[in-house]
Amino acid sequence: MIKHDFLIIGSGLAGLTYALKVAKRFPEKKVAIVTKAAANESNTKYAQGGMAVVIDTVTDSYEQHIEDTLMAGDGLCDREIVEMVVREAPDRLKELLSWGAEFDKNNLGDFDLGREGGHSQNRILHHKDITGFELEETLLDQVAQCDNISLLSHHFAVDLITNHHIQEWKGREDNKCYGAYVLDEKTGKIETYLSKIVLLASGGIGQVYQNTTNPKVATGDGVAMAYRAKAQIQNMEFVQFHPTALYDTRPGQTFLISEAVRGFGALLRNRKGELFMGQYDERKELASRDIVSRAIDSELKKSGDDYVYLDCRHLDPIGFENHFPNILQKCKELGIDWKKDMIPVVPAAHYLCGGVVTNAFGQTQIANLYACGECACTGLHGANRLASNSLLEALIFAHHCYEKSCEEVESVEENAKVPDWSEEGTTNPKELILITHNKKEVQAIMSNYVGIVRSDERLNRASNRLKVLYEETEDLYKKTKISPQLSELRNLITIAYLIVKQSQARTENRGGFYKEA
Ligand code: SIN
């Protein structure tokens, strides 16, 4: 058994920020970050656009950022949370700058503020078009300087340890978290990580769909573990589809063309070259992304085409190339010359607005278990996240989790008799290919029946198909030694089930959720 004071599951912006803060506050306490791939592999790393912060209160205001967030969230945001996040943003930004993060500046030396869909003002801080990468690297550098943090890459959290695992406390009303069972991918052993405080910061779920902007690691592990541990999971029907992923026939992670490109003036055209956004929303290309994604979906259904175009040909070349070098490099690699060619784009699964329900301090319903970042449902996003609010949310909630858990950590009792993981009755998997097949089936079901526009009929079909996969996979799970692939498959099936079930339960269309009558 390995004992820590703070255990963090996930190494994106939320997890690293929290780890850094608790480690600095308590140099004598032990902090562990477990992360299932390389340390920097997370949704954070791929965030292009940036971070929304009200910097200039002459041209912008907190009220406007609050209103934009509420409008995108379509009536389901928690106003108090929105106000808290928007108003605390400058403090968190200062801290981030003090850790060495850099954001682009204009010729006057002021922050170069970009614009994205749903924002009434330019307020997106960015580092070229690789903002998330910059933040991830900054935080990893800081974490590396803390002797009391163990950053354990290729360590897969299989399950949270709660009362359910403790013989004498099974069935108790109050539930507590004691740590997690973690698979060390090098040794193949599942170790018991005990911890006074556990933070889930395990990111998104994009891999439940065939086409996603999310990396391979985004398999919803944290949400699925929390669901198994009986935490409250909410708003899973609000999966945000990014309107403009680069069209690519290969399945897997799809390259994102940042919304900031439309903020810079790029236009959407159908295959005939016609502008179409004006028919859908008066804000045209800068409508919130649920509206733009649905508009593209509708154009594609009408025309039978596979993609629409993003037209950048009219944009100022110096400014454009300076802001978006990474995107333009990718286009170049694919033989797209942006000055002459339009860029083929399609919507792709991008962000989960729901997740593990928390309060303003990131506390879940399970004692000593916190959640923050994309896996959490904090009340900020409601039915649809406003662009570039997610890195901000990760920072604000990491700070709140830190404040609350620092109060709590001293009083956590360590009297639970936690058993080690038992592999009794399991054998090595004979055919890993069955796991791969089932994963592909889940992704196909979700893409075919649970996409941008849903219907009860399609959801029922998805639900029936998922049941079969669930039973097969649970059977495999009982007999087989745990592998990351099997765990991810189980988690993806859980996520798919939650999205379908919560979509079936929703009777009115809001934000990113649209069900045909
Ligand atoms: C983008 O750059 O378009 C993504 C930003 C976000 O998802 O907030």
XYZ file of C-alpha atoms and ligand atoms in Angstrom:
525
model
C 0.000 0.000 0.000
C 1.264 3.430 -0.912
C 0.202 6.347 1.275
C -0.158 9.973 0.256
C -1.840 13.049 1.595
C -3.072 14.183 -1.808
C -3.699 11.927 -4.788
C -4.453 13.565 -8.122
C -5.793 11.545 -11.034
C -4.876 13.300 -14.267
C -2.125 15.642 -15.390
C -3.867 18.355 -17.379
C -4.129 21.970 -16.281
C -6.596 21.243 -13.456
C -4.589 18.422 -11.868
C -1.179 20.058 -12.205
C -2.383 23.405 -10.843
C -3.937 21.756 -7.820
C -0.877 19.573 -7.193
C 1.426 22.560 -7.363
C -0.649 24.541 -4.924
C -1.028 21.854 -2.263
C 2.621 20.844 -2.603
C 3.805 24.422 -2.067
C 1.456 24.966 0.844
C 2.518 21.743 2.619
C 6.142 20.946 1.733
C 6.093 18.153 4.333
C 3.103 16.364 2.806
C 3.201 13.781 0.040
C 1.481 14.560 -3.253
C 1.091 12.053 -6.081
C -0.184 12.612 -9.597
C -1.104 9.460 -11.484
C -1.616 9.769 -15.190
C -2.174 6.986 -17.659
C 0.043 8.088 -20.541
C 2.983 10.492 -20.857
C 2.843 13.300 -18.311
C 1.844 15.963 -20.826
C -0.792 13.947 -22.680
C -4.127 15.546 -21.856
C -6.901 17.591 -23.426
C -5.124 20.697 -22.106
C -2.196 20.078 -24.435
C -4.464 20.306 -27.490
C -6.426 23.420 -26.483
C -5.678 25.895 -29.209
C -7.900 28.945 -28.764
C -7.049 30.240 -25.343
C -8.415 31.463 -22.077
C -11.208 34.004 -21.684
C -10.384 36.739 -19.157
C -11.730 40.275 -18.854
C -8.536 42.327 -19.017
C -9.672 45.686 -20.242
C -12.606 46.996 -18.225
C -12.981 50.038 -20.524
C -13.937 48.071 -23.651
C -15.124 44.958 -21.802
C -16.698 44.160 -18.445
C -17.239 41.236 -16.094
C -20.966 41.651 -16.685
C -20.566 41.064 -20.413
C -18.450 37.936 -19.922
C -21.022 36.712 -17.390
C -23.909 37.395 -19.800
C -22.101 35.687 -22.706
C -21.477 32.610 -20.549
C -25.097 32.513 -19.381
C -26.411 32.955 -22.897
C -24.265 30.102 -24.261
C -25.364 27.914 -21.316
C -28.972 28.524 -22.354
C -30.551 28.840 -18.938
C -28.779 25.943 -17.237
C -25.699 27.697 -15.815
C -25.444 28.428 -12.109
C -25.232 32.232 -12.063
C -23.266 32.370 -8.797
C -20.647 30.019 -10.186
C -20.435 31.982 -13.437
C -19.920 35.229 -11.509
C -17.303 33.645 -9.298
C -15.318 32.265 -12.241
C -15.424 35.452 -14.307
C -14.550 37.777 -11.422
C -11.714 35.635 -10.059
C -10.131 35.184 -13.496
C -7.636 38.091 -13.256
C -6.176 36.739 -9.993
C -5.642 33.303 -11.458
C -4.134 34.862 -14.571
C -1.617 36.768 -12.438
C -0.615 33.544 -10.752
C -0.229 31.781 -14.081
C 2.014 34.593 -15.335
C 4.081 34.377 -12.158
C 4.701 30.697 -12.978
C 6.075 31.724 -16.357
C 3.158 31.237 -18.780
C 3.339 33.528 -21.778
C 0.486 34.999 -23.790
C 0.841 36.902 -27.057
C 1.042 40.680 -26.948
C 0.357 43.306 -29.593
C 2.659 46.095 -30.822
C 1.684 48.270 -27.867
C 2.770 45.587 -25.421
C -0.808 44.806 -24.372
C -2.279 41.320 -24.471
C -3.453 40.431 -27.965
C -7.058 39.536 -27.243
C -8.760 37.189 -29.700
C -12.431 36.573 -30.287
C -14.424 33.327 -30.429
C -18.029 32.269 -30.955
C -20.528 33.535 -28.387
C -18.225 36.281 -27.031
C -19.438 39.853 -27.365
C -15.890 41.205 -26.976
C -12.315 40.296 -27.767
C -11.161 38.685 -24.525
C -9.298 35.503 -25.408
C -5.719 35.393 -24.207
C -3.702 33.053 -26.346
C -0.216 31.759 -26.996
C -0.222 31.601 -30.802
C -2.601 28.705 -31.527
C -1.045 26.386 -28.944
C -2.262 27.946 -25.703
C -2.950 24.670 -23.937
C 0.489 23.336 -24.812
C 2.091 26.457 -23.334
C 0.137 26.113 -20.088
C 0.795 22.382 -19.814
C 4.546 22.874 -20.234
C 4.599 25.787 -17.771
C 2.835 23.759 -15.109
C 4.964 20.665 -15.709
C 8.091 22.789 -15.218
C 6.727 24.111 -11.941
C 5.680 20.669 -10.734
C 9.146 19.302 -11.527
C 10.582 21.791 -9.031
C 8.510 20.431 -6.137
C 10.311 17.640 -4.296
C 7.146 16.464 -2.584
C 5.257 15.727 -5.815
C 5.597 12.296 -7.441
C 4.411 12.528 -11.016
C 3.712 8.959 -12.091
C 3.158 8.604 -15.815
C 1.786 5.364 -17.297
C -0.146 4.736 -14.101
C -3.779 3.971 -14.833
C -6.368 4.625 -12.117
C -8.694 1.625 -12.324
C -11.163 2.452 -9.561
C -11.708 4.776 -6.642
C -11.610 3.170 -3.217
C -14.777 3.946 -1.270
C -16.875 2.385 1.490
C -18.059 -0.143 -1.047
C -14.607 -1.795 -0.903
C -14.452 -1.942 2.865
C -16.152 -4.977 4.285
C -17.462 -3.495 7.529
C -18.608 -0.219 5.922
C -20.395 -1.572 2.867
C -23.880 -0.160 2.454
C -23.337 2.805 4.800
C -25.286 5.908 3.782
C -22.330 8.255 3.941
C -19.698 7.487 1.352
C -16.011 8.314 1.625
C -13.050 8.057 -0.693
C -9.800 6.538 0.570
C -7.686 6.519 -2.566
C -7.593 4.548 -5.782
C -6.466 1.235 -7.233
C -3.807 2.107 -9.749
C -2.341 -0.101 -12.460
C 1.380 0.425 -12.972
C 1.572 -0.202 -16.695
C 5.265 -1.187 -16.521
C 4.909 -3.902 -13.882
C 1.316 -4.828 -14.737
C 0.505 -4.717 -10.991
C -2.483 -2.970 -9.450
C -1.302 -1.060 -6.387
C -3.408 0.392 -3.586
C -2.875 4.144 -3.365
C -4.283 5.459 -0.117
C -4.772 9.165 0.223
C -6.498 11.564 2.577
C -7.733 13.669 -0.320
C -8.350 12.503 -3.889
C -8.828 14.872 -6.810
C -10.320 13.622 -10.053
C -8.907 15.735 -12.855
C -9.067 13.115 -15.529
C -10.404 15.168 -18.445
C -12.860 14.466 -21.217
C -14.730 11.746 -23.040
C -14.255 12.550 -26.748
C -13.091 9.027 -27.592
C -16.625 7.748 -27.129
C -17.188 9.106 -30.667
C -15.476 8.173 -33.926
C -14.515 11.760 -34.706
C -13.177 13.864 -31.910
C -10.697 16.660 -31.365
C -9.657 14.890 -28.145
C -6.552 12.726 -27.829
C -6.664 8.943 -27.366
C -6.529 9.330 -23.581
C -9.938 11.056 -23.400
C -11.960 7.974 -22.451
C -13.994 9.388 -19.569
C -12.202 7.322 -16.915
C -12.822 9.743 -14.055
C -16.527 10.175 -14.735
C -16.960 6.411 -15.091
C -15.058 5.689 -11.864
C -17.074 8.310 -10.004
C -20.299 6.802 -11.370
C -19.270 3.349 -10.140
C -18.483 4.935 -6.767
C -22.035 6.374 -6.740
C -21.172 10.049 -7.148
C -23.794 12.188 -8.843
C -23.253 12.535 -12.592
C -25.184 15.174 -14.463
C -25.578 16.958 -17.812
C -24.016 14.125 -19.788
C -26.373 14.839 -22.679
C -24.518 18.098 -23.297
C -21.632 16.915 -25.400
C -20.234 19.869 -27.263
C -19.376 19.350 -30.923
C -16.741 21.708 -32.237
C -17.916 23.086 -35.583
C -14.585 23.059 -37.360
C -12.387 20.004 -37.140
C -10.221 19.426 -40.187
C -11.995 16.927 -42.443
C -10.107 13.652 -42.302
C -11.347 10.244 -43.366
C -9.108 8.445 -40.887
C -10.897 7.720 -37.578
C -9.351 8.767 -34.268
C -8.244 12.153 -33.103
C -9.200 14.826 -35.577
C -7.143 17.998 -35.907
C -8.896 21.084 -34.551
C -9.194 24.327 -36.505
C -9.633 26.780 -33.673
C -12.752 28.856 -33.372
C -10.348 31.784 -33.083
C -9.846 31.401 -36.848
C -13.486 32.426 -37.336
C -12.905 35.072 -34.688
C -10.138 36.358 -36.964
C -12.622 36.652 -39.830
C -12.709 33.262 -41.584
C -16.022 32.413 -43.257
C -17.963 29.187 -43.640
C -19.076 28.188 -47.136
C -20.843 25.117 -48.438
C -19.410 22.997 -51.258
C -21.038 25.322 -53.797
C -19.051 28.170 -52.260
C -22.118 29.837 -50.725
C -22.022 31.551 -47.330
C -24.737 30.003 -45.157
C -24.380 31.077 -41.523
C -26.581 34.168 -42.053
C -29.582 31.865 -42.515
C -29.067 30.381 -39.064
C -28.048 33.204 -36.726
C -27.514 36.933 -36.976
C -24.073 36.531 -35.388
C -23.200 34.349 -38.404
C -19.782 32.642 -38.016
C -19.533 33.964 -34.461
C -22.710 32.383 -33.133
C -22.075 29.988 -30.229
C -20.695 26.662 -31.333
C -23.862 24.624 -30.781
C -25.583 26.824 -33.361
C -22.690 26.709 -35.821
C -22.338 22.919 -35.471
C -26.054 22.381 -36.060
C -25.985 24.738 -39.048
C -23.132 22.742 -40.603
C -24.916 19.471 -39.819
C -28.031 20.779 -41.540
C -26.059 21.943 -44.608
C -24.383 18.541 -44.870
C -27.710 16.729 -44.583
C -29.243 18.926 -47.298
C -26.334 18.564 -49.708
C -25.197 15.024 -48.913
C -21.635 16.365 -48.740
C -19.050 15.198 -46.242
C -17.709 18.627 -45.283
C -18.089 22.355 -45.622
C -15.291 24.855 -46.118
C -13.585 27.390 -43.953
C -12.511 30.243 -46.190
C -9.485 32.192 -44.971
C -8.277 33.449 -48.327
C -9.240 37.077 -47.674
C -7.462 37.367 -44.304
C -4.451 39.578 -43.604
C -1.574 37.151 -44.235
C 0.887 38.581 -41.727
C -1.532 38.685 -38.807
C -3.050 35.331 -39.721
C 0.219 33.470 -40.083
C 1.527 34.998 -36.904
C -1.491 33.941 -34.837
C -2.034 30.451 -36.282
C 1.310 28.903 -37.242
C 0.455 25.431 -35.973
C -2.844 25.206 -37.857
C -1.319 26.524 -41.060
C 1.575 24.094 -40.789
C -0.915 21.235 -40.516
C -2.798 22.501 -43.586
C 0.459 22.740 -45.481
C 1.349 19.156 -44.581
C -1.966 18.087 -46.124
C -1.311 20.087 -49.278
C -3.792 22.858 -48.433
C -2.507 26.307 -49.387
C -4.760 28.576 -47.321
C -4.185 31.567 -49.601
C -5.675 29.657 -52.550
C -7.603 26.733 -51.105
C -10.471 26.628 -48.672
C -10.057 24.303 -45.673
C -12.491 21.330 -45.491
C -14.056 21.097 -42.026
C -16.685 19.040 -40.167
C -18.017 19.128 -36.606
C -16.371 16.683 -34.155
C -16.977 15.780 -30.516
C -14.971 18.238 -28.467
C -16.019 18.817 -24.865
C -18.223 17.364 -22.151
C -20.245 20.094 -20.433
C -21.495 17.691 -17.741
C -19.698 15.224 -15.494
C -19.200 14.659 -11.774
C -21.343 17.128 -9.870
C -19.400 19.433 -7.539
C -20.086 22.442 -5.385
C -18.160 25.728 -5.618
C -15.207 24.110 -3.822
C -14.991 21.177 -6.201
C -16.338 18.788 -3.556
C -18.331 15.831 -4.829
C -20.995 14.016 -2.842
C -18.354 11.534 -1.709
C -16.344 12.783 1.261
C -12.665 13.566 0.526
C -13.267 13.230 -3.225
C -12.928 16.389 -5.292
C -13.311 16.859 -9.031
C -12.198 19.618 -11.322
C -11.550 20.340 -14.985
C -13.511 18.707 -17.786
C -14.607 15.685 -15.745
C -16.483 17.955 -13.332
C -19.930 19.490 -13.673
C -19.536 22.711 -11.713
C -22.476 24.741 -12.984
C -20.341 27.008 -15.164
C -21.211 25.648 -18.588
C -24.883 24.747 -18.296
C -26.189 23.382 -21.584
C -23.265 24.626 -23.650
C -19.800 25.859 -22.757
C -18.747 29.273 -23.958
C -15.527 28.992 -25.978
C -12.288 29.349 -24.003
C -14.007 29.096 -20.631
C -12.592 25.653 -19.894
C -8.938 26.437 -19.177
C -10.236 29.231 -16.974
C -12.607 26.873 -15.170
C -9.773 24.427 -14.552
C -7.667 27.147 -12.901
C -10.432 28.642 -10.792
C -11.693 25.319 -9.503
C -8.202 23.939 -8.907
C -7.751 26.930 -6.625
C -11.058 26.375 -4.828
C -10.361 22.654 -4.407
C -6.978 23.589 -3.000
C -8.423 26.027 -0.468
C -11.077 23.613 0.775
C -8.963 20.489 0.834
C -6.174 22.232 2.729
C -8.700 22.904 5.491
C -9.898 19.325 5.335
C -6.707 17.329 5.053
C -5.685 17.667 8.711
C -8.906 16.172 10.011
C -9.161 13.144 7.712
C -9.037 9.933 9.730
C -7.161 6.968 8.332
C -8.877 4.076 10.031
C -10.322 2.162 7.081
C -9.197 -1.410 6.486
C -8.700 -1.165 2.756
C -8.144 -4.497 1.016
C -5.665 -4.887 -1.798
C -6.939 -5.458 -5.321
C -7.816 -9.085 -5.926
C -7.074 -10.754 -9.229
C -8.423 -14.086 -8.085
C -10.059 -16.091 -10.837
C -8.778 -13.892 -13.657
C -6.424 -14.850 -16.459
C -4.466 -12.965 -19.100
C -6.685 -11.901 -22.006
C -6.521 -14.320 -24.930
C -7.648 -11.917 -27.596
C -7.107 -8.202 -27.104
C -8.656 -7.696 -30.531
C -12.112 -8.332 -29.013
C -11.594 -5.242 -26.860
C -10.611 -3.194 -29.908
C -13.669 -4.407 -31.804
C -16.006 -3.515 -28.966
C -14.447 -0.059 -28.642
C -15.007 0.578 -32.337
C -18.600 -0.576 -31.966
C -19.239 1.834 -29.096
C -17.796 4.675 -31.159
C -19.901 3.732 -34.177
C -23.098 3.499 -32.109
C -22.491 6.904 -30.556
C -21.592 8.556 -33.861
C -24.516 7.048 -35.748
C -27.249 7.479 -33.151
C -26.129 9.977 -30.512
C -24.617 12.816 -32.535
C -25.490 16.492 -32.927
C -29.155 15.833 -33.728
C -30.786 13.019 -31.745
C -34.185 11.339 -31.691
C -35.884 8.946 -29.289
C -35.804 6.240 -31.903
C -32.070 6.553 -32.443
C -31.409 6.777 -28.715
C -33.408 3.594 -28.099
C -31.455 1.842 -30.778
C -28.177 3.013 -29.195
C -29.351 1.859 -25.792
C -30.199 -1.649 -27.047
C -26.893 -2.028 -28.843
C -24.927 -0.772 -25.831
C -26.596 -3.318 -23.534
C -25.087 -6.176 -25.529
C -21.632 -4.601 -25.431
C -21.989 -3.924 -21.717
C -22.797 -7.534 -20.927
C -19.991 -8.893 -23.082
C -17.478 -6.502 -21.564
C -18.512 -7.100 -17.951
C -18.169 -10.815 -18.578
C -14.671 -10.269 -19.936
C -13.845 -7.988 -17.000
C -14.765 -10.646 -14.436
C -12.558 -13.264 -16.051
C -9.634 -11.235 -17.315
C -6.633 -9.523 -15.742
C -7.110 -5.766 -15.946
C -5.397 -3.930 -18.755
C -5.682 -0.224 -19.642
C -7.494 -1.243 -22.838
C -10.130 -3.234 -20.979
C -10.587 -0.523 -18.353
C -10.946 2.147 -21.016
C -13.516 0.064 -22.870
C -15.556 -0.390 -19.698
C -15.336 3.315 -19.011
C -16.361 4.246 -22.547
C -19.400 1.972 -22.313
C -20.353 3.634 -19.031
C -19.959 7.095 -20.576
C -21.989 6.090 -23.636
C -24.694 4.673 -21.378
C -24.830 7.889 -19.329
C -25.014 10.108 -22.419
C -27.792 7.992 -23.902
C -29.756 7.679 -20.664
C -29.554 11.394 -19.852
C -30.429 12.253 -23.482
C -33.491 10.033 -23.260
C -34.534 11.769 -20.064
C -34.238 15.299 -21.498
C -37.529 16.459 -22.910
C -36.624 19.957 -24.101
C -33.891 21.166 -26.391
C -31.311 23.426 -24.867
C -27.842 24.636 -25.735
C -25.869 21.805 -27.279
C -28.695 19.299 -26.910
C -31.094 18.850 -29.804
C -33.625 16.047 -30.121
C -36.049 15.862 -33.040
C -39.671 15.359 -32.126
C -10.847 26.377 -30.088
O -9.710 26.806 -30.168
O -11.694 26.538 -30.931
C -11.212 25.594 -28.881
C -11.366 26.483 -27.751
C -12.302 25.892 -26.776
O -12.729 24.756 -26.938
O -12.654 26.599 -25.833
